[in-house]
Short mmCIF file of N, CA and C in Angstrom, two decimals:
data_model
loop_
_atom_site.label_atom_id
_atom_site.label_comp_id
_atom_site.label_asym_id
_atom_site.label_seq_id
_atom_site.Cartn_x
_atom_site.Cartn_y
_atom_site.Cartn_z
N MET A 41 -67.31 20.97 89.82
CA MET A 41 -66.52 21.99 90.47
C MET A 41 -67.26 22.48 91.71
N ALA A 42 -66.54 22.67 92.79
CA ALA A 42 -67.11 23.14 94.04
C ALA A 42 -67.54 24.59 93.92
N PHE A 43 -68.57 24.98 94.68
CA PHE A 43 -69.11 26.33 94.56
C PHE A 43 -68.10 27.40 94.97
N TRP A 44 -67.15 27.08 95.85
CA TRP A 44 -66.19 28.09 96.28
C TRP A 44 -65.07 28.30 95.28
N ASN A 45 -64.93 27.43 94.31
CA ASN A 45 -63.94 27.63 93.24
C ASN A 45 -64.62 28.29 92.06
N ARG A 46 -65.05 29.49 92.25
CA ARG A 46 -65.81 30.18 91.22
C ARG A 46 -64.92 30.57 90.04
N ASP A 47 -65.51 30.58 88.87
CA ASP A 47 -64.80 31.04 87.69
C ASP A 47 -64.81 32.56 87.68
N GLU A 48 -63.71 33.16 87.23
CA GLU A 48 -63.66 34.60 87.13
C GLU A 48 -64.45 35.07 85.93
N ASP A 49 -64.95 36.28 86.02
CA ASP A 49 -65.69 36.88 84.92
C ASP A 49 -64.69 37.40 83.90
N THR A 50 -64.44 36.63 82.86
CA THR A 50 -63.43 37.00 81.87
C THR A 50 -63.92 38.08 80.90
N SER A 51 -65.18 38.52 81.04
CA SER A 51 -65.65 39.61 80.19
C SER A 51 -65.09 40.95 80.66
N LEU A 52 -64.52 40.99 81.85
CA LEU A 52 -63.94 42.22 82.39
C LEU A 52 -62.41 42.14 82.33
N PRO A 53 -61.73 43.28 82.25
CA PRO A 53 -60.26 43.26 82.28
C PRO A 53 -59.76 42.64 83.59
N LYS A 54 -58.60 42.04 83.57
CA LYS A 54 -58.08 41.33 84.74
C LYS A 54 -58.03 42.21 85.99
N GLY A 55 -57.65 43.46 85.85
CA GLY A 55 -57.55 44.35 87.00
C GLY A 55 -58.87 44.90 87.48
N ASP A 56 -59.97 44.52 86.85
CA ASP A 56 -61.29 45.06 87.20
C ASP A 56 -62.31 43.95 87.50
N ARG A 57 -61.83 42.78 87.88
CA ARG A 57 -62.73 41.66 88.14
C ARG A 57 -63.14 41.55 89.60
N GLY A 58 -62.61 42.42 90.43
CA GLY A 58 -62.94 42.36 91.84
C GLY A 58 -62.14 41.29 92.53
N ALA A 59 -62.32 41.21 93.84
CA ALA A 59 -61.59 40.21 94.62
C ALA A 59 -62.38 39.84 95.85
N GLY A 60 -62.35 38.58 96.16
CA GLY A 60 -63.01 38.06 97.33
C GLY A 60 -63.01 36.55 97.24
N SER A 61 -63.19 35.89 98.37
CA SER A 61 -63.14 34.45 98.38
C SER A 61 -64.04 33.89 99.47
N PHE A 62 -64.68 32.77 99.18
CA PHE A 62 -65.50 32.11 100.18
C PHE A 62 -64.63 31.59 101.33
N SER A 63 -63.34 31.42 101.12
CA SER A 63 -62.48 30.92 102.19
C SER A 63 -62.33 31.94 103.32
N ASN A 64 -62.74 33.18 103.10
CA ASN A 64 -62.70 34.21 104.14
C ASN A 64 -63.94 34.21 105.02
N TYR A 65 -64.82 33.26 104.79
CA TYR A 65 -66.10 33.22 105.51
C TYR A 65 -66.30 31.86 106.16
N LYS A 66 -66.99 31.87 107.29
CA LYS A 66 -67.33 30.62 107.96
C LYS A 66 -68.49 29.97 107.22
N TYR A 67 -68.88 28.81 107.66
CA TYR A 67 -69.92 28.02 107.01
C TYR A 67 -71.20 28.82 106.76
N ASP A 68 -71.60 29.63 107.70
CA ASP A 68 -72.86 30.39 107.58
C ASP A 68 -72.65 31.77 106.96
N LEU A 69 -71.57 31.95 106.19
CA LEU A 69 -71.24 33.18 105.47
C LEU A 69 -70.98 34.38 106.37
N ILE A 70 -70.53 34.12 107.58
CA ILE A 70 -70.09 35.18 108.48
C ILE A 70 -68.59 35.35 108.26
N PRO A 71 -68.11 36.58 108.08
CA PRO A 71 -66.67 36.79 107.88
C PRO A 71 -65.87 36.15 109.01
N SER A 72 -64.78 35.50 108.67
CA SER A 72 -63.99 34.78 109.66
C SER A 72 -63.24 35.71 110.61
N ASN A 73 -63.01 36.96 110.20
CA ASN A 73 -62.38 37.94 111.10
C ASN A 73 -62.80 39.35 110.69
N GLY A 74 -62.41 40.32 111.46
CA GLY A 74 -62.81 41.70 111.23
C GLY A 74 -62.10 42.40 110.08
N ARG A 75 -61.10 41.74 109.48
CA ARG A 75 -60.34 42.37 108.40
C ARG A 75 -60.77 41.91 107.00
N VAL A 76 -61.79 41.09 106.90
CA VAL A 76 -62.23 40.56 105.61
C VAL A 76 -62.80 41.68 104.74
N THR A 77 -62.32 41.76 103.50
CA THR A 77 -62.83 42.75 102.55
C THR A 77 -63.26 42.06 101.27
N LEU A 78 -64.05 42.77 100.50
CA LEU A 78 -64.50 42.30 99.19
C LEU A 78 -64.35 43.47 98.23
N ARG A 79 -63.50 43.33 97.21
CA ARG A 79 -63.27 44.40 96.24
C ARG A 79 -64.28 44.29 95.11
N LEU A 80 -64.92 45.42 94.79
CA LEU A 80 -65.94 45.45 93.75
C LEU A 80 -65.33 45.26 92.36
N ALA A 81 -66.11 44.67 91.48
CA ALA A 81 -65.73 44.47 90.09
C ALA A 81 -66.37 45.57 89.24
N ASN A 82 -65.96 45.65 87.99
CA ASN A 82 -66.54 46.56 87.00
C ASN A 82 -66.53 48.02 87.47
N SER A 83 -65.41 48.44 88.04
CA SER A 83 -65.27 49.82 88.52
C SER A 83 -64.68 50.75 87.47
N ASN A 84 -64.05 50.23 86.43
CA ASN A 84 -63.43 51.10 85.42
C ASN A 84 -64.40 52.11 84.82
N PRO A 85 -65.63 51.73 84.47
CA PRO A 85 -66.53 52.73 83.88
C PRO A 85 -67.01 53.80 84.87
N HIS A 86 -66.72 53.61 86.15
CA HIS A 86 -67.25 54.51 87.18
C HIS A 86 -66.15 55.27 87.92
N GLN A 87 -65.00 55.46 87.28
CA GLN A 87 -63.88 56.12 87.92
C GLN A 87 -64.20 57.55 88.35
N ASP A 88 -64.97 58.27 87.55
CA ASP A 88 -65.33 59.65 87.90
C ASP A 88 -66.15 59.69 89.18
N GLU A 89 -67.09 58.78 89.31
CA GLU A 89 -67.95 58.74 90.50
C GLU A 89 -67.14 58.37 91.74
N ILE A 90 -66.24 57.42 91.61
CA ILE A 90 -65.39 57.01 92.74
C ILE A 90 -64.45 58.15 93.11
N ALA A 91 -63.92 58.85 92.13
CA ALA A 91 -63.03 59.99 92.39
C ALA A 91 -63.75 61.08 93.17
N LYS A 92 -65.02 61.33 92.85
CA LYS A 92 -65.80 62.34 93.59
C LYS A 92 -65.90 61.97 95.06
N VAL A 93 -66.11 60.68 95.35
CA VAL A 93 -66.21 60.22 96.74
C VAL A 93 -64.87 60.43 97.44
N LEU A 94 -63.78 60.08 96.77
CA LEU A 94 -62.46 60.22 97.35
C LEU A 94 -62.13 61.69 97.61
N GLU A 95 -62.43 62.56 96.65
CA GLU A 95 -62.15 64.00 96.78
C GLU A 95 -62.98 64.67 97.85
N SER A 96 -64.18 64.14 98.10
CA SER A 96 -65.05 64.74 99.10
C SER A 96 -64.50 64.56 100.51
N GLY A 97 -63.63 63.56 100.69
CA GLY A 97 -63.05 63.32 102.00
C GLY A 97 -64.07 62.86 103.02
N ALA A 98 -65.17 62.34 102.55
CA ALA A 98 -66.25 61.91 103.45
C ALA A 98 -65.78 60.78 104.35
N GLU A 99 -66.15 60.87 105.60
CA GLU A 99 -65.87 59.81 106.57
C GLU A 99 -67.08 58.90 106.66
N GLY A 100 -66.88 57.67 107.01
CA GLY A 100 -68.00 56.75 107.20
C GLY A 100 -68.71 56.40 105.91
N ILE A 101 -67.97 56.08 104.86
CA ILE A 101 -68.57 55.69 103.59
C ILE A 101 -69.24 54.33 103.78
N GLU A 102 -70.46 54.21 103.27
CA GLU A 102 -71.23 52.97 103.41
C GLU A 102 -71.94 52.66 102.09
N THR A 103 -72.34 51.41 101.94
CA THR A 103 -73.10 51.04 100.75
C THR A 103 -74.53 51.53 100.84
N ALA A 104 -75.13 51.74 99.70
CA ALA A 104 -76.55 52.12 99.62
C ALA A 104 -77.20 51.12 98.66
N ILE A 105 -77.42 49.90 99.16
CA ILE A 105 -77.99 48.84 98.34
C ILE A 105 -79.12 48.17 99.07
N SER A 106 -79.90 47.43 98.34
CA SER A 106 -80.96 46.64 98.96
C SER A 106 -80.77 45.19 98.57
N ARG A 107 -81.46 44.33 99.25
CA ARG A 107 -81.34 42.91 98.95
C ARG A 107 -81.88 42.63 97.56
N ARG A 108 -81.38 41.56 96.95
CA ARG A 108 -81.79 41.18 95.59
C ARG A 108 -83.23 40.70 95.60
N SER A 109 -83.97 41.13 94.59
CA SER A 109 -85.36 40.69 94.45
C SER A 109 -85.38 39.30 93.84
N PRO A 110 -86.49 38.60 93.95
CA PRO A 110 -86.59 37.28 93.30
C PRO A 110 -86.37 37.37 91.79
N GLU A 111 -86.79 38.46 91.17
CA GLU A 111 -86.59 38.63 89.72
C GLU A 111 -85.10 38.74 89.40
N ASP A 112 -84.35 39.49 90.22
CA ASP A 112 -82.90 39.60 90.02
C ASP A 112 -82.23 38.24 90.19
N GLU A 113 -82.71 37.47 91.16
CA GLU A 113 -82.14 36.13 91.37
C GLU A 113 -82.40 35.23 90.17
N ARG A 114 -83.60 35.31 89.61
CA ARG A 114 -83.95 34.46 88.47
C ARG A 114 -83.12 34.78 87.24
N THR A 115 -82.86 36.05 87.01
CA THR A 115 -82.13 36.44 85.80
C THR A 115 -80.63 36.51 86.03
N ASP A 116 -80.18 36.25 87.25
CA ASP A 116 -78.76 36.31 87.61
C ASP A 116 -78.18 37.69 87.26
N ALA A 117 -78.93 38.73 87.59
CA ALA A 117 -78.50 40.10 87.33
C ALA A 117 -77.35 40.46 88.26
N PRO A 118 -76.40 41.26 87.79
CA PRO A 118 -75.30 41.68 88.68
C PRO A 118 -75.84 42.55 89.81
N LEU A 119 -75.19 42.47 90.95
CA LEU A 119 -75.58 43.25 92.12
C LEU A 119 -74.78 44.55 92.09
N VAL A 120 -75.43 45.64 91.64
CA VAL A 120 -74.75 46.93 91.52
C VAL A 120 -74.68 47.61 92.88
N ILE A 121 -73.60 48.36 93.07
CA ILE A 121 -73.36 49.02 94.36
C ILE A 121 -73.27 50.52 94.16
N ARG A 122 -73.99 51.23 95.01
CA ARG A 122 -73.88 52.68 95.14
C ARG A 122 -73.38 52.94 96.55
N LEU A 123 -72.83 54.11 96.77
CA LEU A 123 -72.32 54.45 98.09
C LEU A 123 -73.12 55.59 98.71
N PHE A 124 -73.14 55.61 100.02
CA PHE A 124 -73.70 56.72 100.78
C PHE A 124 -72.51 57.43 101.41
N ALA A 125 -72.22 58.63 100.90
CA ALA A 125 -71.05 59.37 101.38
C ALA A 125 -71.36 60.85 101.41
N GLY A 126 -70.98 61.49 102.48
CA GLY A 126 -71.17 62.93 102.59
C GLY A 126 -72.63 63.35 102.52
N GLY A 127 -73.52 62.52 103.02
CA GLY A 127 -74.94 62.86 103.06
C GLY A 127 -75.68 62.68 101.74
N ARG A 128 -75.05 62.03 100.76
CA ARG A 128 -75.74 61.80 99.50
C ARG A 128 -75.43 60.40 98.98
N VAL A 129 -76.29 59.93 98.12
CA VAL A 129 -76.09 58.63 97.48
C VAL A 129 -75.41 58.87 96.13
N THR A 130 -74.35 58.14 95.88
CA THR A 130 -73.61 58.29 94.63
C THR A 130 -74.27 57.49 93.52
N GLY A 131 -73.74 57.64 92.35
CA GLY A 131 -74.13 56.76 91.26
C GLY A 131 -73.49 55.40 91.46
N VAL A 132 -73.64 54.53 90.51
CA VAL A 132 -73.06 53.20 90.59
C VAL A 132 -71.53 53.31 90.63
N VAL A 133 -70.90 52.53 91.53
CA VAL A 133 -69.44 52.53 91.64
C VAL A 133 -68.83 51.16 91.30
N GLY A 134 -69.66 50.17 91.06
CA GLY A 134 -69.17 48.84 90.72
C GLY A 134 -70.22 47.78 90.98
N THR A 135 -69.81 46.53 90.82
CA THR A 135 -70.70 45.40 91.07
C THR A 135 -69.99 44.39 91.96
N VAL A 136 -70.77 43.57 92.63
CA VAL A 136 -70.21 42.50 93.44
C VAL A 136 -69.67 41.44 92.47
N PRO A 137 -68.44 40.93 92.72
CA PRO A 137 -67.90 39.91 91.82
C PRO A 137 -68.85 38.72 91.69
N ARG A 138 -68.94 38.19 90.49
CA ARG A 138 -69.83 37.05 90.21
C ARG A 138 -69.57 35.91 91.19
N GLY A 139 -70.63 35.36 91.72
CA GLY A 139 -70.54 34.23 92.63
C GLY A 139 -70.52 34.63 94.09
N LEU A 140 -70.25 35.90 94.39
CA LEU A 140 -70.17 36.34 95.78
C LEU A 140 -71.38 37.16 96.22
N GLU A 141 -72.42 37.17 95.43
CA GLU A 141 -73.62 37.92 95.77
C GLU A 141 -74.23 37.43 97.08
N ALA A 142 -74.17 36.13 97.34
CA ALA A 142 -74.76 35.56 98.55
C ALA A 142 -74.09 36.09 99.81
N VAL A 143 -72.80 36.36 99.74
CA VAL A 143 -72.06 36.89 100.90
C VAL A 143 -72.61 38.27 101.27
N VAL A 144 -72.81 39.11 100.27
CA VAL A 144 -73.33 40.46 100.51
C VAL A 144 -74.78 40.39 100.98
N ASP A 145 -75.58 39.55 100.35
CA ASP A 145 -76.98 39.41 100.73
C ASP A 145 -77.10 38.92 102.18
N GLU A 146 -76.26 38.00 102.57
CA GLU A 146 -76.29 37.49 103.94
C GLU A 146 -75.87 38.57 104.93
N ALA A 147 -74.89 39.38 104.57
CA ALA A 147 -74.47 40.49 105.45
C ALA A 147 -75.61 41.49 105.64
N LEU A 148 -76.31 41.81 104.56
CA LEU A 148 -77.46 42.72 104.67
C LEU A 148 -78.54 42.13 105.56
N SER A 149 -78.79 40.85 105.42
CA SER A 149 -79.79 40.17 106.24
C SER A 149 -79.39 40.20 107.71
N ARG A 150 -78.11 39.96 107.98
CA ARG A 150 -77.61 39.97 109.35
C ARG A 150 -77.79 41.35 109.98
N LEU A 151 -77.46 42.40 109.23
CA LEU A 151 -77.62 43.76 109.75
C LEU A 151 -79.09 44.09 110.00
N GLU A 152 -79.95 43.67 109.10
CA GLU A 152 -81.38 43.93 109.24
C GLU A 152 -81.94 43.24 110.49
N LYS A 153 -81.52 42.02 110.74
CA LYS A 153 -82.00 41.28 111.92
C LYS A 153 -81.54 41.94 113.22
N ARG A 154 -80.37 42.57 113.19
CA ARG A 154 -79.86 43.28 114.36
C ARG A 154 -80.59 44.58 114.63
N GLY A 155 -81.29 45.09 113.62
CA GLY A 155 -82.01 46.34 113.77
C GLY A 155 -81.13 47.57 113.59
N VAL A 156 -80.01 47.42 112.90
CA VAL A 156 -79.13 48.55 112.61
C VAL A 156 -79.27 48.93 111.14
N LYS A 157 -78.60 50.02 110.76
CA LYS A 157 -78.66 50.45 109.36
C LYS A 157 -78.17 49.32 108.46
N VAL A 158 -78.88 49.10 107.37
CA VAL A 158 -78.54 48.03 106.44
C VAL A 158 -77.56 48.59 105.42
N ARG A 159 -76.36 48.90 105.93
CA ARG A 159 -75.30 49.47 105.10
C ARG A 159 -73.97 48.81 105.48
N ILE A 160 -73.24 48.40 104.47
CA ILE A 160 -71.93 47.78 104.69
C ILE A 160 -70.87 48.88 104.59
N PRO A 161 -69.99 49.00 105.60
CA PRO A 161 -68.92 50.00 105.52
C PRO A 161 -68.04 49.75 104.29
N ALA A 162 -67.51 50.82 103.72
CA ALA A 162 -66.69 50.71 102.51
C ALA A 162 -65.56 51.71 102.58
N LYS A 163 -64.55 51.50 101.73
CA LYS A 163 -63.47 52.48 101.60
C LYS A 163 -63.01 52.49 100.15
N VAL A 164 -62.52 53.65 99.73
CA VAL A 164 -61.98 53.81 98.38
C VAL A 164 -60.47 53.62 98.47
N VAL A 165 -59.92 52.80 97.58
CA VAL A 165 -58.48 52.55 97.57
C VAL A 165 -57.93 52.84 96.18
N LYS A 166 -56.67 53.30 96.16
CA LYS A 166 -55.99 53.54 94.89
C LYS A 166 -55.16 52.31 94.57
N THR A 167 -55.30 51.80 93.34
CA THR A 167 -54.49 50.67 92.89
C THR A 167 -53.81 51.07 91.59
N ARG A 168 -52.94 50.23 91.10
CA ARG A 168 -52.27 50.55 89.83
C ARG A 168 -53.25 50.51 88.67
N ASP A 169 -54.40 49.87 88.86
CA ASP A 169 -55.43 49.80 87.82
C ASP A 169 -56.47 50.91 87.94
N GLY A 170 -56.33 51.79 88.92
CA GLY A 170 -57.28 52.87 89.12
C GLY A 170 -57.88 52.83 90.51
N LEU A 171 -58.94 53.57 90.70
CA LEU A 171 -59.62 53.61 91.99
C LEU A 171 -60.56 52.41 92.11
N ARG A 172 -60.60 51.82 93.29
CA ARG A 172 -61.45 50.68 93.55
C ARG A 172 -62.18 50.90 94.87
N VAL A 173 -63.28 50.18 95.06
CA VAL A 173 -64.04 50.25 96.30
C VAL A 173 -63.96 48.89 96.98
N ASP A 174 -63.56 48.90 98.25
CA ASP A 174 -63.53 47.69 99.06
C ASP A 174 -64.68 47.76 100.05
N LEU A 175 -65.46 46.69 100.11
CA LEU A 175 -66.49 46.56 101.14
C LEU A 175 -65.84 45.93 102.36
N LEU A 176 -66.02 46.52 103.52
CA LEU A 176 -65.40 46.04 104.75
C LEU A 176 -66.33 45.02 105.40
N MET A 177 -66.36 43.85 104.81
CA MET A 177 -67.28 42.79 105.21
C MET A 177 -67.05 42.34 106.65
N GLY A 178 -65.81 42.37 107.11
CA GLY A 178 -65.51 41.94 108.47
C GLY A 178 -66.20 42.77 109.54
N GLN A 179 -66.57 43.98 109.20
CA GLN A 179 -67.26 44.85 110.17
C GLN A 179 -68.75 44.53 110.28
N THR A 180 -69.23 43.58 109.49
CA THR A 180 -70.65 43.21 109.58
C THR A 180 -70.85 41.99 110.46
N ARG A 181 -69.78 41.49 111.05
CA ARG A 181 -69.86 40.28 111.88
C ARG A 181 -70.80 40.51 112.98
#
């Protein structure tokens, strides 16, 4: 099976598996356009934290994450996401969908090389399955 045909994480409910695809990225993992987003997985347990961010009305929500350590890579640990909103760092709001960790890691690396804040813009969206966080990957181009 090709690496871009990733299997979904069936341990999570269907509406909480996140969303994203390698087809939205060029060969070197640069988003193909400015509208590319990546929806976080495993957000159901963190609805209260996401609701606080939404209620705060904070503008300019961004991720507060660091690149994966070699130990995390070895154990295939999930990449947990916290947000920076309203001048504070939130608790965990979700994880990057399985198989798409490299896309986020490459975006962080790209931002670091540019010498700008190593934060990916994000937004909170309401879905029929609850509140979700979308990473605005296209803005890291």
